Amino acid sequence: MLRGVAAYDPAAWSDLFVGTAGAAAALAGLVFVAVSINITRILELRGVPERGLQTVLLLLGAVVVSVFGLVPQRPGTFGVELVVVGAALLVFLGVTARFALTGTRGHPAWVASRVVAVLPGSAGYLVGGISLVAGSGGGLAWVVGGIVGALVGAVLNAWVLLVEILR
């Protein structure tokens, strides 16, 4: 067990959580602006409203994980919270994927790009939570991957919502 190592100590990561909570919240605001600017076109295209929802969910997940990471608590408790958030995101993203993928017309590269844009931003929390509870396997390093995946996936989707749908 590596409980004393920084990878398993949420308090050692508080600066990361403060930064990502603010960054993800600001990006969520920008996504709402992008959607409101192009709402008519977004609603016309199959799967695009769901892609917008997925983008907001990714950013909300990063904010929630960061807030939970700032709460003084035992690592195991934070691990359970990560598992719950990661599992909930995977379920919500999976439910919306059915509709979000309709716009790909089955094109393998388009399907892959949509999955790659959302999967890392949720699976990292689940794996990190399990690792934190177990006390081995990488701990919060997985959560960093989830946060980075969420931010990158959300920015890619936001670009589509703001620019690409107008082409």
Coordinates of C-alpha atoms in Angstrom, one line a residue, residues 22-23 27 33-34 50 63 86 99-100 104 125 146 150 167:
G22 CA -12.0 27.3 -12.3
A23 CA -10.8 26.4 -15.8
L27 CA -15.0 26.6 -20.3
V33 CA -22.1 30.9 -25.3
A34 CA -21.1 28.8 -28.4
E50 CA -26.3 15.7 -27.7
V63 CA -15.6 20.7 -11.7
G86 CA -16.8 8.3 -13.2
F99 CA -27.9 10.1 -30.4
A100 CA -24.5 11.9 -30.7
T104 CA -21.4 10.2 -38.0
Y125 CA -12.1 9.2 -12.7
G146 CA -9.4 12.2 -16.6
A150 CA -12.3 16.2 -20.2
R167 CA -19.1 25.0 -42.7

